[in-house]
mmCIF file of C-alpha atoms in Angstrom:
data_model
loop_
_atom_site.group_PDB
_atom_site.id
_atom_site.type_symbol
_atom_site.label_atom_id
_atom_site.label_comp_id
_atom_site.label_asym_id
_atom_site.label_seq_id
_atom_site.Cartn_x
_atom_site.Cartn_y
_atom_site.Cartn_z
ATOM 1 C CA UNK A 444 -25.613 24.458 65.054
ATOM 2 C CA UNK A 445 -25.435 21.547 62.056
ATOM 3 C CA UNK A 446 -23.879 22.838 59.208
ATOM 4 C CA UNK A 447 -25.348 23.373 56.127
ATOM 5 C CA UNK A 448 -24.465 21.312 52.691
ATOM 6 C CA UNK A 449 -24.467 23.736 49.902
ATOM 7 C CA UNK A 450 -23.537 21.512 47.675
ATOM 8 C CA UNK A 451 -25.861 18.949 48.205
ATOM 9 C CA UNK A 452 -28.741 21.552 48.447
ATOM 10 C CA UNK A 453 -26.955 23.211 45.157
ATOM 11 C CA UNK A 454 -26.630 26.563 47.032
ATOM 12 C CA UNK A 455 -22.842 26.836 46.687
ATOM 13 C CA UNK A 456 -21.374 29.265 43.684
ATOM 14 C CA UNK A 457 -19.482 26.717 41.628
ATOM 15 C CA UNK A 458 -19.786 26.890 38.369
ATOM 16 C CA UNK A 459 -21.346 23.413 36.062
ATOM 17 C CA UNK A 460 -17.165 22.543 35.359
ATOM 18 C CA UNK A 461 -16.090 22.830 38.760
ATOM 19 C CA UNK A 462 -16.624 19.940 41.321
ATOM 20 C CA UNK A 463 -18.114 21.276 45.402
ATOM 21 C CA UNK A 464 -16.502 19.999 48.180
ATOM 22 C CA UNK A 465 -18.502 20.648 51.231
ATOM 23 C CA UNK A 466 -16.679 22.283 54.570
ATOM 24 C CA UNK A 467 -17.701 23.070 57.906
ATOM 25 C CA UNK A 468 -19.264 26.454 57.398
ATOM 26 C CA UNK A 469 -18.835 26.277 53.465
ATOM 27 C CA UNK A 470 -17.548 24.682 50.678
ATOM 28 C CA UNK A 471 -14.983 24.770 47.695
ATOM 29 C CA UNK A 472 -15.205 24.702 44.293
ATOM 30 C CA UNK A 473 -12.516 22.984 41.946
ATOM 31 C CA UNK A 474 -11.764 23.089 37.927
ATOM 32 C CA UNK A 475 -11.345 19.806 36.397
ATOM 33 C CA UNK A 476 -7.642 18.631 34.766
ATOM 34 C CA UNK A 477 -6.782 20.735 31.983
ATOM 35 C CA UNK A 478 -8.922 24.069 33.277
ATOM 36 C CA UNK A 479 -7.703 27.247 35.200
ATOM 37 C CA UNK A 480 -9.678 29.279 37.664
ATOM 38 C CA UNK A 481 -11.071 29.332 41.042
ATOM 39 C CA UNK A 482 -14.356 27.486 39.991
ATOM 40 C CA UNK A 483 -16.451 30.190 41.055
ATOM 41 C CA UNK A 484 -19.801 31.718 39.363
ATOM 42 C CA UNK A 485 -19.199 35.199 40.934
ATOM 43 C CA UNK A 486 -15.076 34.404 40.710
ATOM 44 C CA UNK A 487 -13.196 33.420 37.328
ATOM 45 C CA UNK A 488 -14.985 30.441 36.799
ATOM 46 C CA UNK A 489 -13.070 27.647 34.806
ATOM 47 C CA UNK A 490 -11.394 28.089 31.643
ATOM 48 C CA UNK A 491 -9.726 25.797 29.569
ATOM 49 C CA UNK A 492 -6.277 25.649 29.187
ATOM 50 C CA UNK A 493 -4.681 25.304 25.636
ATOM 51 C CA UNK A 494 -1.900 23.618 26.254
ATOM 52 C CA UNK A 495 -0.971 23.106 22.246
ATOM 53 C CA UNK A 496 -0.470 27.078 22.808
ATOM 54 C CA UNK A 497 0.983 26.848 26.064
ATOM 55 C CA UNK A 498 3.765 24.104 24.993
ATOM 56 C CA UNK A 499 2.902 22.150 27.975
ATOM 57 C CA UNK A 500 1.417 19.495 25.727
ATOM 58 C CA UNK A 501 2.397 15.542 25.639
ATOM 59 C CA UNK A 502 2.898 15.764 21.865
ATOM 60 C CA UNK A 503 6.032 14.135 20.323
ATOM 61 C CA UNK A 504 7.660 16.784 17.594
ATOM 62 C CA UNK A 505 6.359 15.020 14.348
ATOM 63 C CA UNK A 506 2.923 15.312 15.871
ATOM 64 C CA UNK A 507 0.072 17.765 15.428
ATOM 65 C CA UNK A 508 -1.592 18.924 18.580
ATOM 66 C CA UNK A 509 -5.059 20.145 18.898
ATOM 67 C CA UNK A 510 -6.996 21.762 21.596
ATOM 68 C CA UNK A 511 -9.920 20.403 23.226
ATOM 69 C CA UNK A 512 -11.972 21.426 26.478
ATOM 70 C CA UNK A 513 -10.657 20.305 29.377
ATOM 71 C CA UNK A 514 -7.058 18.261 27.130
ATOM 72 C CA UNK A 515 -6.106 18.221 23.661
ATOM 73 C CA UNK A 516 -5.336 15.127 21.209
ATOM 74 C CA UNK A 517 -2.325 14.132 19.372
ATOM 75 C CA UNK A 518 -2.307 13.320 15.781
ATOM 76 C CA UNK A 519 0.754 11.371 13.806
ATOM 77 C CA UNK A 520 1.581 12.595 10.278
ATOM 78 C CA UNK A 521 -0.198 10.349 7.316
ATOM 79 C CA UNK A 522 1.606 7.070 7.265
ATOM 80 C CA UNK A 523 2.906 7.200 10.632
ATOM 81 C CA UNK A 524 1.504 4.909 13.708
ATOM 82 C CA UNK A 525 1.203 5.815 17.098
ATOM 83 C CA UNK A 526 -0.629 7.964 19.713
ATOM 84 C CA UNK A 527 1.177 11.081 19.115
ATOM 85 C CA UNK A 528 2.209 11.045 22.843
ATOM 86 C CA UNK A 529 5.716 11.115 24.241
ATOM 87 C CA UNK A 530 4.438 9.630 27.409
ATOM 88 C CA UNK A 531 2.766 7.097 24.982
ATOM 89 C CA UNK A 532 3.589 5.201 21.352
ATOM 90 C CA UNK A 533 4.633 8.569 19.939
ATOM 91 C CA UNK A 534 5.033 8.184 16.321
ATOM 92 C CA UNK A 535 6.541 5.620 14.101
ATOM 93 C CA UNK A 536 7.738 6.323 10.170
ATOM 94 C CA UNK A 537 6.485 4.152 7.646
ATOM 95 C CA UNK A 538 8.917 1.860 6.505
ATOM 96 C CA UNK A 539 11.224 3.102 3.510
ATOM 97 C CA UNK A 540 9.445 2.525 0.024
ATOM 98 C CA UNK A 541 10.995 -0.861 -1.905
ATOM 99 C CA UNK A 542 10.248 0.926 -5.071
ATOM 100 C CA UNK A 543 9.774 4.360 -6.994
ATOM 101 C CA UNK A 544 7.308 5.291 -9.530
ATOM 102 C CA UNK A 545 9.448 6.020 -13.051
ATOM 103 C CA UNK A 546 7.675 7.483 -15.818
ATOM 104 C CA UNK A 547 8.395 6.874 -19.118
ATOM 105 C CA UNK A 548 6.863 9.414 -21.800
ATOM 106 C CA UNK A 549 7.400 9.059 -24.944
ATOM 107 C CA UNK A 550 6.568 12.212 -28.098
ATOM 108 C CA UNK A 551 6.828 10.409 -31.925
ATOM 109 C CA UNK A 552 6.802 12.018 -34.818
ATOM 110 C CA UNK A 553 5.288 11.636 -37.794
ATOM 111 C CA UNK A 554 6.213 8.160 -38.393
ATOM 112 C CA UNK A 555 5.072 6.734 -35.210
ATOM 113 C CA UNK A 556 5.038 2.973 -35.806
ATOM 114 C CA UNK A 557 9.184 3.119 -36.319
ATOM 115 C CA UNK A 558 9.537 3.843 -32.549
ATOM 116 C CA UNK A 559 9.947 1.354 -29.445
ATOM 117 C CA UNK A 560 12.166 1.052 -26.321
ATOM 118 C CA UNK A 561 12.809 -0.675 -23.529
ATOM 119 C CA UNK A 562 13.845 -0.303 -19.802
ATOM 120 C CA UNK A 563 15.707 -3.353 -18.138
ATOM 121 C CA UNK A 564 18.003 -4.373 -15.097
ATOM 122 C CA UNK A 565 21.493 -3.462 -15.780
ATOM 123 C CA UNK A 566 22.946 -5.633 -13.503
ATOM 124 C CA UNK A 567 21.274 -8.860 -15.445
ATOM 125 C CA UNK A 568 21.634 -8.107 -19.584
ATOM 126 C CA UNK A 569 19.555 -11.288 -20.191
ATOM 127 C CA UNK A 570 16.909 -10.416 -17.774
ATOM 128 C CA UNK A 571 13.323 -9.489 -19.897
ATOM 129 C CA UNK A 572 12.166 -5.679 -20.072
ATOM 130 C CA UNK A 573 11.150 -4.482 -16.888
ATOM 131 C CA UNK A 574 8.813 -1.826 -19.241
ATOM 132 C CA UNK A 575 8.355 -1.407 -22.782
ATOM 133 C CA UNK A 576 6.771 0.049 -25.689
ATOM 134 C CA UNK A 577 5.621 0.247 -29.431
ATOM 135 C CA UNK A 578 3.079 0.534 -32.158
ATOM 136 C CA UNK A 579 2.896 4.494 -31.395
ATOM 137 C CA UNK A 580 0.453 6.387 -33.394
ATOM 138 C CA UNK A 581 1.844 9.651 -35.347
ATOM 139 C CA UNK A 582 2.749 12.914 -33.426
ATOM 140 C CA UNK A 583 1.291 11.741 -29.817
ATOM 141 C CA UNK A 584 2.083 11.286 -26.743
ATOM 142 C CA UNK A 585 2.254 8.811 -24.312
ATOM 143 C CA UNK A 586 3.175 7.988 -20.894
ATOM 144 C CA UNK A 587 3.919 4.430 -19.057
ATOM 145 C CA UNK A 588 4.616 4.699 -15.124
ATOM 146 C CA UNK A 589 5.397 1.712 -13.380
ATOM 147 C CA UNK A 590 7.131 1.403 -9.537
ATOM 148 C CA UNK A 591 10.492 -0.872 -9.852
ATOM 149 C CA UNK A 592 12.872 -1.480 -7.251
ATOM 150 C CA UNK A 593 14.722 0.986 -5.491
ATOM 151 C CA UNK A 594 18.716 0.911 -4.955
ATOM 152 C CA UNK A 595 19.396 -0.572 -8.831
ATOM 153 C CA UNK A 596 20.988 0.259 -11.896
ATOM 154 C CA UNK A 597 19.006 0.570 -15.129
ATOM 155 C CA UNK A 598 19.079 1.015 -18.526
ATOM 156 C CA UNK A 599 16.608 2.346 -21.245
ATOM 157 C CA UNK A 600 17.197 1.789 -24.816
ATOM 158 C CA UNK A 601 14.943 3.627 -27.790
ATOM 159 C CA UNK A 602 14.619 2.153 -31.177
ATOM 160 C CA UNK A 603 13.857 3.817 -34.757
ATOM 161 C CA UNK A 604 13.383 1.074 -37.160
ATOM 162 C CA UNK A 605 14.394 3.883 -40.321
ATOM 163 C CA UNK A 606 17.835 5.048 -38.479
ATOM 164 C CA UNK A 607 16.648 8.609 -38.100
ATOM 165 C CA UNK A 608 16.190 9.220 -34.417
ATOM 166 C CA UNK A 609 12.464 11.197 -33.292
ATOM 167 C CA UNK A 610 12.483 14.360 -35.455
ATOM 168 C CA UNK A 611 10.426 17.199 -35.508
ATOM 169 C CA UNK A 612 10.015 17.906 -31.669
ATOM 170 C CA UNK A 613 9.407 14.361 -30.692
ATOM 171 C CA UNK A 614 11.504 12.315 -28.555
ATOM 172 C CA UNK A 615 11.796 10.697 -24.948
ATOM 173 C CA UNK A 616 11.747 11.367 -21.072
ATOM 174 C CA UNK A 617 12.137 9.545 -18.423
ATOM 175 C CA UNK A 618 11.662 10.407 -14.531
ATOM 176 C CA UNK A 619 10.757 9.714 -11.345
ATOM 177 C CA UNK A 620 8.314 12.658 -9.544
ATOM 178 C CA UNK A 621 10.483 15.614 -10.605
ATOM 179 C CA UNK A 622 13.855 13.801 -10.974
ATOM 180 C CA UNK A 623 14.809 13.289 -14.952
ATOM 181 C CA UNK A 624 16.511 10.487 -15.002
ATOM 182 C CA UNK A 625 17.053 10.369 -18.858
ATOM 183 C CA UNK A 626 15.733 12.095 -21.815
ATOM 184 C CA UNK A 627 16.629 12.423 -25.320
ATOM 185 C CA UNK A 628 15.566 13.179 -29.112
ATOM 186 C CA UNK A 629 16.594 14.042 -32.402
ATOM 187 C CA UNK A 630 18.495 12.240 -34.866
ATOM 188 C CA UNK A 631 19.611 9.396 -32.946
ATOM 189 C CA UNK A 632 19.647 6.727 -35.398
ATOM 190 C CA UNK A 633 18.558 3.304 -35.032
ATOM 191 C CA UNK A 634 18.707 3.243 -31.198
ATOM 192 C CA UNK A 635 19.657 5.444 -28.600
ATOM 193 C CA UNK A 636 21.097 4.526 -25.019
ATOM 194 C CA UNK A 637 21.061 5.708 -21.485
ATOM 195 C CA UNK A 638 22.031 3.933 -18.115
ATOM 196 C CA UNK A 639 20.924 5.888 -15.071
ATOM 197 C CA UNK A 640 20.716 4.420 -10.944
ATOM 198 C CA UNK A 641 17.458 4.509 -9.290
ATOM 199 C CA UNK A 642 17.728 5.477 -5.448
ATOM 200 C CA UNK A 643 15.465 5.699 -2.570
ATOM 201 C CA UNK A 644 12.148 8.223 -2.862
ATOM 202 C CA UNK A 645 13.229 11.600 -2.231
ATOM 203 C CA UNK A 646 16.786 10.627 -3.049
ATOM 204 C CA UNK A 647 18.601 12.311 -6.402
ATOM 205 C CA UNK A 648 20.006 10.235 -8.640
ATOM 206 C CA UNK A 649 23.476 9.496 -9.032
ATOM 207 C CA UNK A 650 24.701 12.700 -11.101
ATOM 208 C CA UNK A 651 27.902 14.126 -11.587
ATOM 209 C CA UNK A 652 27.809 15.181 -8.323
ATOM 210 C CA UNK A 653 26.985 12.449 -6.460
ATOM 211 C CA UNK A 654 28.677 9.777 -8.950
ATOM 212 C CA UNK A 655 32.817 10.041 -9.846
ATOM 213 C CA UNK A 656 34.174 7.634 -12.454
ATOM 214 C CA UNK A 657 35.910 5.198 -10.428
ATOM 215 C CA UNK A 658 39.314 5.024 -11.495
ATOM 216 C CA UNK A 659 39.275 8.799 -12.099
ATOM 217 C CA UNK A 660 40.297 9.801 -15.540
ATOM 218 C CA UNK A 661 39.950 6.039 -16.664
ATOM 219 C CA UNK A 662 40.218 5.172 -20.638
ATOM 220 C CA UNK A 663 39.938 1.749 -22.748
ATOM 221 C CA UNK A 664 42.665 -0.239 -23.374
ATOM 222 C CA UNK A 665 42.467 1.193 -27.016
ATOM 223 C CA UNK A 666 43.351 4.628 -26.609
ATOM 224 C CA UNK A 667 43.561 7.666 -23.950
ATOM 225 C CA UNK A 668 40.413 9.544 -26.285
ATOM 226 C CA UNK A 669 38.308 6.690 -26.025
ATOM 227 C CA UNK A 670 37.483 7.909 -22.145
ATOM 228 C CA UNK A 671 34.219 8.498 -19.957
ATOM 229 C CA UNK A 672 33.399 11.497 -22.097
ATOM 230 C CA UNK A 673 33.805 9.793 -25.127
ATOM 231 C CA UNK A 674 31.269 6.910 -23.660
ATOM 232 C CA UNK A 675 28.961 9.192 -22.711
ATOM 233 C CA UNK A 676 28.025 10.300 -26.396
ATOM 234 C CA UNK A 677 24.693 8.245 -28.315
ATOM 235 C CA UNK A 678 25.353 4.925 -27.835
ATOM 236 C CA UNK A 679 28.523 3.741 -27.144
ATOM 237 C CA UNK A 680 28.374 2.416 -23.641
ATOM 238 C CA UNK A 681 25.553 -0.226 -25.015
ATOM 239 C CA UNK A 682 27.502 -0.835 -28.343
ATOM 240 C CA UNK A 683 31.273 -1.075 -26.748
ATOM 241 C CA UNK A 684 30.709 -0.768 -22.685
ATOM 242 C CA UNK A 685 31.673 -3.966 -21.929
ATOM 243 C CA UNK A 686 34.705 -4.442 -24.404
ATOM 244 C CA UNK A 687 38.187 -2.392 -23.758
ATOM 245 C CA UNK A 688 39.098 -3.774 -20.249
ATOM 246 C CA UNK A 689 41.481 -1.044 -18.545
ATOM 247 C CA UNK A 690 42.614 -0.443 -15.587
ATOM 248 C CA UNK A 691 40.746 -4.007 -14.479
ATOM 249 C CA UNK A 692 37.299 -2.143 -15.632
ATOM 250 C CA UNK A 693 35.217 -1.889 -18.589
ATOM 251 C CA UNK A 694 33.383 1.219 -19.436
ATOM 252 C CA UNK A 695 29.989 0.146 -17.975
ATOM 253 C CA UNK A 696 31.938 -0.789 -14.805
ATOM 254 C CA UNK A 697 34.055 2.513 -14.464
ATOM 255 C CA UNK A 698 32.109 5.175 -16.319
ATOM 256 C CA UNK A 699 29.050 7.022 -14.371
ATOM 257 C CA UNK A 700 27.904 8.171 -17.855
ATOM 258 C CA UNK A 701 27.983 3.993 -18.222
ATOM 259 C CA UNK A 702 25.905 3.146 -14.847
ATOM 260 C CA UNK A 703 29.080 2.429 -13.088
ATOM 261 C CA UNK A 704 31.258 4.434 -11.083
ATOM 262 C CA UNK A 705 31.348 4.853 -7.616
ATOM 263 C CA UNK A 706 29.916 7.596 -5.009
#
């Protein structure tokens, strides 16, 4: 008797997934990696296995898995590199952003042409404008964005050449994404002034919160009323911030309503 090689002579039952291995008197049939069943045509054939479903996949958390006959793929967020794979590269975070996008929008009123401001590096007063802006048109409004460097202190100062502010609805904001940073309007006079920190993306800025004046309860060297609060009105931290040493600070130095402070 010579036994008979159903697979070679494509007899067996084995469905087109499964792989036939011959025996003495038969044969088997096998699924593939990443497939369940016996193999067989008149058994449960192969099906895949989703292993994305299952949780038996290879994916590292901050990947997305997806299925695929016979395996399944793993994809790394946008801005990530890697394979996905914890037995792999898994995935690696971009590297932290050196600078955020501030907006600047600005809303005149009907005297236009009497507006301009600036935005500049607090830590360097003689430093140029980082951003700036002028010869506005009546009643419009315009926006400036521009990405400066994270982890700094800044300040923005707007001008009215008659000494009457932005009336009528107009005025100033600025931001970065959804985070005001400063905004203003009115009847400001000739200039207005407001020093704010910029931090990382995602990050709020310093607030009231997050920022304490730094000595606590600090006041000039003039008087007791002449305190944070009293700095934080118009624009007396640009007009007398850096006058008034007390406690071995200034008001741009101690005051978070100044820039300064400490967290």
């Amino acid at each position: 008797c010579s036994d008979i090689n159903e697979c070679a002579q494509g007899t067996d039952d084995c469905v087109p997934e499964a792989t036939c291995q011959n025996s003495n008197g038969g044969f088997t049939c096998s699924c593939p990696s990443g497939y369940t069943g016996d193999g067989k045509a008149s058994g449960s054939g192969c099906s895949d296995i989703n292993e994305c479903a299952q949780g038996t996949d290879d994916c590292v958390p901050e990947a997305t898995c997806q299925n695929s006959n016979g395996g399944f793929t793993c994809s790394c967020p946008s801005g990530y590199t890697g394979d996905g794979e914890t037995s792999g590269t898994g995935c690696t975070p971009p590297p932290p952003a050196t600078c955020v996008d501030v907006t600047v929008e600005i809303r005149t009123d009907g005297w236009g042409y009497e507006t301009s401001w600036t935005l500049s590096d607090a830590s360097d007063a003689s430093s140029s404008a980082l951003m700036s802006g002028n010869s506005y048109a009546d009643s419009e409004t315009k926006y400036m964005t521009e990405c400066l460097p994270n982890d700094a202190n800044y300040v923005f100062t707007i001008y009215d050449s008659y000494g009457d502010g932005i009336l009528f609805g107009g005025g100033y904001k600025v931001s970065a994404g959804a985070i005001v940073l400063a905004e203003g309007g009115g009847n400001f006079g000739y200039y207005d002034v407001k020093a704010f920190p910029l931090g990382n993306p995602g990050e709020p800025p310093c607030d009231e919160t997050a920022c304490t004046d730094a000595p606590e309860g600090w006041y000039d060297s003039d008087d007791a009323i002449y305190n944070c609060d009293w700095y934080a009105n118009g624009s007396n931290c640009a007009i007398y911030g850096d006058g008034y040493e007390n406690f071995g600070k200034t008001a741009n130095e101690a005051c978070c309503s100044c820039g300064g402070g400490g967290n």
